[in-house]
C-alpha positions as a Markdown table, in Angstrom:
| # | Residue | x | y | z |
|---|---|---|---|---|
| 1 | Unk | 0.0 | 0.0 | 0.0 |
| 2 | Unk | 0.9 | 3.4 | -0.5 |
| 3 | Unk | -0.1 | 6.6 | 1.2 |
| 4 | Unk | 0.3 | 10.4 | 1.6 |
| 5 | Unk | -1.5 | 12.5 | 3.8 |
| 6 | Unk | -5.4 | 11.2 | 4.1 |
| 7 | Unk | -5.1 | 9.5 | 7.5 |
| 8 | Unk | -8.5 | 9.1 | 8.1 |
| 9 | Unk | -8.9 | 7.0 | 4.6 |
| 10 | Unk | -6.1 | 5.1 | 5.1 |
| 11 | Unk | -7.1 | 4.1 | 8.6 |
| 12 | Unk | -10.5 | 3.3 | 7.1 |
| 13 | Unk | -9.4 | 1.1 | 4.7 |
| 14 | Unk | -7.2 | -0.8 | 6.8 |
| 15 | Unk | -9.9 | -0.8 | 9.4 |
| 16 | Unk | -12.2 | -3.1 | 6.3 |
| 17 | Unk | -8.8 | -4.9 | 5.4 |
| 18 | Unk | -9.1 | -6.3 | 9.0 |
| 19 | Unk | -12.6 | -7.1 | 9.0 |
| 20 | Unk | -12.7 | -8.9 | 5.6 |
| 21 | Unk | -9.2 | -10.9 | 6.2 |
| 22 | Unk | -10.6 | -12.1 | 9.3 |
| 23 | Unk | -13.3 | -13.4 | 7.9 |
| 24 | Unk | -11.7 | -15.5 | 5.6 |
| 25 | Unk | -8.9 | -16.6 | 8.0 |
| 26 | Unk | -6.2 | -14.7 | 6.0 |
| 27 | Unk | -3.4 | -13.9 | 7.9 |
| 28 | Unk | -1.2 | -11.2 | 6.0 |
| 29 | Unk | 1.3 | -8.0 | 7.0 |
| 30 | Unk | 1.0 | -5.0 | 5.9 |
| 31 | Unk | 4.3 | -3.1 | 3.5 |
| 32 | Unk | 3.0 | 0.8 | 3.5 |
| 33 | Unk | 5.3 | 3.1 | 1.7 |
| 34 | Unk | 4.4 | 6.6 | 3.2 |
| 35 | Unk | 5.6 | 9.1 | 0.6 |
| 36 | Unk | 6.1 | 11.8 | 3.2 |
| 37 | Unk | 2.9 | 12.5 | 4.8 |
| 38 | Unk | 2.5 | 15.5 | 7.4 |
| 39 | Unk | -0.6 | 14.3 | 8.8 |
| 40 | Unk | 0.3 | 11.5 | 11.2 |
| 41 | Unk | -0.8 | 8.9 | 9.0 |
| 42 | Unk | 2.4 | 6.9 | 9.6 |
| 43 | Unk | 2.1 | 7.0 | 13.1 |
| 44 | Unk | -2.1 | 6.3 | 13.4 |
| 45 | Unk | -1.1 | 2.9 | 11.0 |
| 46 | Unk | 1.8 | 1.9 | 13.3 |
| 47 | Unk | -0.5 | 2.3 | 16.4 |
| 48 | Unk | -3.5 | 0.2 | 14.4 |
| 49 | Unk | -0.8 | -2.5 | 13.3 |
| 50 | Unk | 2.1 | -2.7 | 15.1 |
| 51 | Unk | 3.7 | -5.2 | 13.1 |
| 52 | Unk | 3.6 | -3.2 | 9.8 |
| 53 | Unk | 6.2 | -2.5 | 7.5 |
| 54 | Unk | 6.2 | 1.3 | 7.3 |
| 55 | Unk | 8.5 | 3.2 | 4.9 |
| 56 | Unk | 9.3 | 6.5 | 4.1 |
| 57 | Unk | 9.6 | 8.9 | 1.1 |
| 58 | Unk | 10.1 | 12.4 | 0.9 |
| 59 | Unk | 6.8 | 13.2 | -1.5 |
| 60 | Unk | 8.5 | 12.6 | -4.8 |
| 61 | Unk | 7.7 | 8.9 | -4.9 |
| 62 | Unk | 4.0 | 9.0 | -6.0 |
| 63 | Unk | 1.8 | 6.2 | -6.6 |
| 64 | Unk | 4.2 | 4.1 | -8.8 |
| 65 | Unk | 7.3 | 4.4 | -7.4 |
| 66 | Unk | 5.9 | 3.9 | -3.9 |
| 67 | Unk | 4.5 | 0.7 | -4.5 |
| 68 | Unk | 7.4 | -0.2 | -6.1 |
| 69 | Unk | 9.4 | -0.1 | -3.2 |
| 70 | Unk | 6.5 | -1.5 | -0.6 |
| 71 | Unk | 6.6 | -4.1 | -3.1 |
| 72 | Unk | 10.1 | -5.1 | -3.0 |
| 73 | Unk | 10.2 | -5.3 | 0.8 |
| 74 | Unk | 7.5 | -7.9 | 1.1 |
| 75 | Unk | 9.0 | -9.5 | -2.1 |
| 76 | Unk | 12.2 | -9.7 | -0.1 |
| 77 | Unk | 10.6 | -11.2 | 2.6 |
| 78 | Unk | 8.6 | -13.6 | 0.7 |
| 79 | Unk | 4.8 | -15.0 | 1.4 |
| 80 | Unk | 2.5 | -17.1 | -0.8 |
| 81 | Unk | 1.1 | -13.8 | -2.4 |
| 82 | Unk | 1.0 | -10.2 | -2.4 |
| 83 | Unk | -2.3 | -8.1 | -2.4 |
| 84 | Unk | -1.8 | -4.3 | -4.0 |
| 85 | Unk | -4.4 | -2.0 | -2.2 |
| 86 | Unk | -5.1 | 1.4 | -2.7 |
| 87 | Unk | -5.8 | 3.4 | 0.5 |
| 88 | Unk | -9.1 | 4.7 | -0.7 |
| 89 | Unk | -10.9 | 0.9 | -1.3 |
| 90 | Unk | -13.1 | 0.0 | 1.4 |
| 91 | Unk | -12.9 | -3.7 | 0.9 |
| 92 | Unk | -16.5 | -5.0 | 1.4 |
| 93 | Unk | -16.3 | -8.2 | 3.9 |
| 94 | Unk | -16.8 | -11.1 | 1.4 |
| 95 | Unk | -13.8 | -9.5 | -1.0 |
| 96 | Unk | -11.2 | -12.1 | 0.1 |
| 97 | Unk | -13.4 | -14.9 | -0.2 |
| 98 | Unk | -14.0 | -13.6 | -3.9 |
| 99 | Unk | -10.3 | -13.0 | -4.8 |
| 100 | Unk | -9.4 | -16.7 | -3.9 |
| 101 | Unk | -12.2 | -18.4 | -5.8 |
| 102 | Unk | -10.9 | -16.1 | -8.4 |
| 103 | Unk | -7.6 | -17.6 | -8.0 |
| 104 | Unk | -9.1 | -20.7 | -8.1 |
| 105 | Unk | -10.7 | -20.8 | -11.0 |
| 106 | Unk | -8.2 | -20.3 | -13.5 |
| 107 | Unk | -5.7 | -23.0 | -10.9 |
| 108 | Unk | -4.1 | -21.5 | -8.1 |
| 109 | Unk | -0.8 | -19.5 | -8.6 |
| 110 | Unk | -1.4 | -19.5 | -12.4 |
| 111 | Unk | -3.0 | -16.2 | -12.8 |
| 112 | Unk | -3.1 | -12.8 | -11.2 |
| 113 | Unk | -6.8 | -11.2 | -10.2 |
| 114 | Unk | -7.8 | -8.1 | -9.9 |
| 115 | Unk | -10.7 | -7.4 | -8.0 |
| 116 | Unk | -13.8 | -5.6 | -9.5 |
| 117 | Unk | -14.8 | -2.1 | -7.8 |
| 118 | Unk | -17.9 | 0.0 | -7.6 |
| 119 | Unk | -18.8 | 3.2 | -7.0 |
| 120 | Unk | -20.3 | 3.4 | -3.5 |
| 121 | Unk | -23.5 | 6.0 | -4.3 |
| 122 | Unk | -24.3 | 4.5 | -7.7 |
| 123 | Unk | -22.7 | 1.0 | -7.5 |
| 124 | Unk | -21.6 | 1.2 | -11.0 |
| 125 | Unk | -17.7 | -0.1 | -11.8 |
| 126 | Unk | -15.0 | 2.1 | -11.0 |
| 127 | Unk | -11.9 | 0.2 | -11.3 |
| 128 | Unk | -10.8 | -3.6 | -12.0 |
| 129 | Unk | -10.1 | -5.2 | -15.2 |
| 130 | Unk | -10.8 | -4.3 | -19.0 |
| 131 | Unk | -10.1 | -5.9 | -22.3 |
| 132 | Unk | -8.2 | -4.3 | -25.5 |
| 133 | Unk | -10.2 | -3.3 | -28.0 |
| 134 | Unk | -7.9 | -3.6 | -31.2 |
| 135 | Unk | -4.8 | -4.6 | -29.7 |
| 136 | Unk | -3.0 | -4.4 | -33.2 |
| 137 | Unk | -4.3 | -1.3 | -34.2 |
| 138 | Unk | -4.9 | 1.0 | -30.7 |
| 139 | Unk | -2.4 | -1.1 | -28.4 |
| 140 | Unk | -3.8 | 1.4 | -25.2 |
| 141 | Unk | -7.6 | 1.5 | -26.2 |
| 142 | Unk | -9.7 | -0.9 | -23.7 |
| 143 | Unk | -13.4 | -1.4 | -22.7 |
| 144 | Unk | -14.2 | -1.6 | -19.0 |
| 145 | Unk | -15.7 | -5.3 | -18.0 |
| 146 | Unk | -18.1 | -5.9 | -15.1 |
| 147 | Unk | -17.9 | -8.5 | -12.7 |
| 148 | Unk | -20.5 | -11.2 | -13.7 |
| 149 | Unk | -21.4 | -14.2 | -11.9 |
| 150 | Unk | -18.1 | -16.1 | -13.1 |
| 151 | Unk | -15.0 | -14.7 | -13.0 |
| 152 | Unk | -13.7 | -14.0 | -16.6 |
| 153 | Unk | -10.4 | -13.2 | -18.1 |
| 154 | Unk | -9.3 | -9.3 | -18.9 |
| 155 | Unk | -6.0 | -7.6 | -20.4 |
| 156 | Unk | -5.4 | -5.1 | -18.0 |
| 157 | Unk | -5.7 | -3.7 | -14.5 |
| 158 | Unk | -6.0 | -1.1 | -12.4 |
| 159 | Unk | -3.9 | -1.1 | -9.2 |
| 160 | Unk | -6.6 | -0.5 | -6.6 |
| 161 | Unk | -6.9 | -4.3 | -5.6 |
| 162 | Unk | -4.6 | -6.9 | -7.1 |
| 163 | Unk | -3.0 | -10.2 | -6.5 |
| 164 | Unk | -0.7 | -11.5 | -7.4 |
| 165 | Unk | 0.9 | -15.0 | -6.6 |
| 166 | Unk | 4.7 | -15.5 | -5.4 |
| 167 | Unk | 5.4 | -17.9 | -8.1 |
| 168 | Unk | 4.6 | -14.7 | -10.7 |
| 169 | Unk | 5.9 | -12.0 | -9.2 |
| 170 | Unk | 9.2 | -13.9 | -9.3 |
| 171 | Unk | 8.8 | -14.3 | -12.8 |
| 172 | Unk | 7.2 | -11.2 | -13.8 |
| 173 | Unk | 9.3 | -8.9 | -11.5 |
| 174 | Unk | 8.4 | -5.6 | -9.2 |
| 175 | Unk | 6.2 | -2.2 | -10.7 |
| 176 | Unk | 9.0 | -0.8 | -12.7 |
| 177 | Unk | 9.8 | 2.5 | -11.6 |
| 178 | Unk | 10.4 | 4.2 | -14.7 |
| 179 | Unk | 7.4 | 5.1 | -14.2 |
| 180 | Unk | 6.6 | 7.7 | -12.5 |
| 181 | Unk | 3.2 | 8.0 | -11.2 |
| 182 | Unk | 0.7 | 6.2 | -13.3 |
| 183 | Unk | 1.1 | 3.7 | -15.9 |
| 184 | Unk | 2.5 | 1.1 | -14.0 |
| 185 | Unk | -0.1 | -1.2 | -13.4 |
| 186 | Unk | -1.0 | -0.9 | -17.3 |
| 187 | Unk | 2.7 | -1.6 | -17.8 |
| 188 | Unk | 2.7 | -4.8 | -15.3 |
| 189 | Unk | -0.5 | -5.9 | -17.2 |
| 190 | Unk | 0.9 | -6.0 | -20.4 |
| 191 | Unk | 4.0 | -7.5 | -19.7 |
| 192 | Unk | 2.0 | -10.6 | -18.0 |
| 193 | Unk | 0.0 | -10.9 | -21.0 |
| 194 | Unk | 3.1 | -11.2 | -23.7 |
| 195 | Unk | 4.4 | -14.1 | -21.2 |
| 196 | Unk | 1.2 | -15.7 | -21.2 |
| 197 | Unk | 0.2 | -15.0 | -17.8 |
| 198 | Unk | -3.8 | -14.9 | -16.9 |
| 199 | Unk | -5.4 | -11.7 | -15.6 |
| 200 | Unk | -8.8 | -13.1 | -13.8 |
| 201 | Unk | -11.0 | -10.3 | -12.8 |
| 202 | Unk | -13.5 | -11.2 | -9.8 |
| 203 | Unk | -17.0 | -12.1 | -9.7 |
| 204 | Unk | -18.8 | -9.7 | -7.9 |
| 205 | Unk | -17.7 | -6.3 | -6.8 |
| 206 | Unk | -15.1 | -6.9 | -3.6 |
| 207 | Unk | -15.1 | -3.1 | -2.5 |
| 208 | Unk | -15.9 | 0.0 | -3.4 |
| 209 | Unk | -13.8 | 3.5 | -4.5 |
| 210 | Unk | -15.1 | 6.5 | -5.8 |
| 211 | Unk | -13.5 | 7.3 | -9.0 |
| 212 | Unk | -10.8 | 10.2 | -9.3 |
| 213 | Unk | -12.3 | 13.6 | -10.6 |
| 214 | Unk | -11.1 | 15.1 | -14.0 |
| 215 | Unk | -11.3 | 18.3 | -12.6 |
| 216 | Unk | -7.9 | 20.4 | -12.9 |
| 217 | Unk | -6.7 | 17.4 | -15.0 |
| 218 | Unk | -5.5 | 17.9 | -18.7 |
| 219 | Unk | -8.9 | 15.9 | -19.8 |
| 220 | Unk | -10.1 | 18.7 | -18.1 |
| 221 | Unk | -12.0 | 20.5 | -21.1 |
| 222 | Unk | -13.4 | 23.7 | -19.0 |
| 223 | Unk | -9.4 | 24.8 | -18.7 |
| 224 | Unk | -7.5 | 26.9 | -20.6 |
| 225 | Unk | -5.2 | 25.3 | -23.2 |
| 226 | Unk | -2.4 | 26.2 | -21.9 |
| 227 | Unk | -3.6 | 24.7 | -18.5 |
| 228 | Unk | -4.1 | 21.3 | -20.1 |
| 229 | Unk | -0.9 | 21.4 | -21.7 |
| 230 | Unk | 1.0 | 22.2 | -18.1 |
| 231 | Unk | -1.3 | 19.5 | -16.4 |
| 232 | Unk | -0.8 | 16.9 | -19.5 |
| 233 | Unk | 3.0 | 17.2 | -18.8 |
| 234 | Unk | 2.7 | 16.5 | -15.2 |
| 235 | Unk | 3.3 | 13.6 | -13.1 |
| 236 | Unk | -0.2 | 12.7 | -12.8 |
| 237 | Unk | -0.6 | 13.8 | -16.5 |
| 238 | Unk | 1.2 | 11.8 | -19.3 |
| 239 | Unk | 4.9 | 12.8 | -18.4 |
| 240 | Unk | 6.7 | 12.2 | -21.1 |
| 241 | Unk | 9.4 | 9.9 | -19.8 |
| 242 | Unk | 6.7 | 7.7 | -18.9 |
| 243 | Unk | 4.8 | 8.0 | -21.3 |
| 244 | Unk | 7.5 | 7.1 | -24.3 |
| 245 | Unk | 8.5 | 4.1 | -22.0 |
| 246 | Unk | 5.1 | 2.7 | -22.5 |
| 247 | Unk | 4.4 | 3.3 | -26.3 |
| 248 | Unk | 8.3 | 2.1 | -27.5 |
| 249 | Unk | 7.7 | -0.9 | -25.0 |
| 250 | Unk | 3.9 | -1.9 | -26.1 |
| 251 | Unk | 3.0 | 0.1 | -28.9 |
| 252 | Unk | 4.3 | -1.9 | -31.5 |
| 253 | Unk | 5.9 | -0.2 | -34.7 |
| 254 | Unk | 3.5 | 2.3 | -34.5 |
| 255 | Unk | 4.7 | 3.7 | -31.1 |
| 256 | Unk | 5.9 | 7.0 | -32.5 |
| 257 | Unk | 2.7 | 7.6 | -33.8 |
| 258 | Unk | 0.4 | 6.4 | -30.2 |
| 259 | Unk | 2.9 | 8.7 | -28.2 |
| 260 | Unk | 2.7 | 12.4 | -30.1 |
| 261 | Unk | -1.4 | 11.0 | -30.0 |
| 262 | Unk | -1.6 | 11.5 | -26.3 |
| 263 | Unk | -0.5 | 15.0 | -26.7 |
| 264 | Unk | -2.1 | 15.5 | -30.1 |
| 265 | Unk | -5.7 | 15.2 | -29.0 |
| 266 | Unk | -5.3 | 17.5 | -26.2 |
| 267 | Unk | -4.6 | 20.2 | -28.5 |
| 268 | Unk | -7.4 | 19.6 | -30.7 |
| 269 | Unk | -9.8 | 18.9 | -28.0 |
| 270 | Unk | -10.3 | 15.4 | -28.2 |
| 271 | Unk | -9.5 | 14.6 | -24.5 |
């Protein structure tokens, strides 16, 4: 998990975390990578679990790089799996026993599964897994799927609630921190899917998140321009390190073309 200065959220989630891991008998410890928080959120973690793994940045780490490095620490102390939560899921208390029939379905330790998310006014889907729409043509273009009564196979995740199985994180590796904020989850995705790894996305929703506003953002359309070019360059944007790391690496011999897109449509008001 990663954090940075919501303390009552994180607490929250880690209060449901509790709740649903007790009730399917799931013992786990918890790797938080604080990326500087002034808030005490740190501290009010260390006083709920004890035992946890805290570390520290100094607010440069963002979501990425953070889990990145809360990854590696449980990696290096090795269990039978490792859950990726984001600090605003409320896990609802059947999610566990969702993720390992999940698991199960597609043989256990042979895929990862992401866990389907709703919104919690409307309860429509949030985050959780989605399927490429022409993989050839628009490598980055995918379709949200829904939880259904079975779980089913998707392309790609989002990081909110994840696991993945020892046996393929050693094979698939850590986030890669090239990236700096976003994208890495996408990246980790695709790089399961060219070694033939299932993604198995849960039946039924296993928490709920409201999703992030586009307000201030560079799909933003009620800012200036010149706003949306500033926010479109920014971490939480489509940086441009990033952002050529992921076309050269999945966009095929058309990257060149999918990365001056991203910044393309901006301009003429496409996004």
């Amino acid at each position: 998990m990663a954090c940075y200065n919501r303390r009552a959220i994180t607490v929250e989630c880690l209060q449901h975390l509790a709740i649903t891991a007790q009730r399917a008998g799931v013992d786990y410890q918890l790797f938080l990578f604080d990326d500087g928080s002034t808030d005490g959120t740190a501290e009010a973690v260390q006083s709920l679990l004890p035992d946890a793994a805290i570390l520290r940045g100094d607010g440069s780490y963002f979501w990425n790089r953070s889990m990145n490095r809360a990854f590696d620490a449980a990696m290096q102390v090795g269990f039978p799996a490792y859950l990726w939560l984001n600090d605003d899921t409320m896990l609802q208390p059947d999610a566990f026993s969702l993720l390992l029939s999940a698991r199960d379905s597609a043989a256990p330790d042979e895929a990862i599964v992401v866990g389907a998310i709703s919104d919690p006014v409307n309860g429509r889907t949030t985050y959780g897994g989605a399927r490429y729409v022409s993989p050839r043509i628009r490598p980055f273009l995918a379709t949200v799927v829904h939880p259904g009564p079975q779980p089913q196979d998707v392309d790609v995740v989002n990081g909110n609630l994840v696991l993945v199985p020892d046996g393929i994180a050693r094979k698939l590796g850590n986030l890669d921190p090239v990236f700096e904020h976003g994208m890495g989850d996408t990246d980790y995705s695709m790089r399961a899917r060219k070694l033939g790894i299932r993604i198995v996305l849960t039946a039924g929703y296993v928490g709920v998140c409201s999703r992030n506003s586009l307000k201030g953002t560079h799909r933003d359309k009620a800012l200036p321009l010149q706003q949306r070019l500033k926010q479109i360059f920014s971490r939480k944007g489509l940086p441009w390190r990033s952002w050529l790391t992921m076309c050269w690496r999945h966009g095929g011999m058309l990257w060149p073309v999918h990365f001056l897109w991203g910044y393309t449509k901006v301009i003429l008001g496409r996004a």
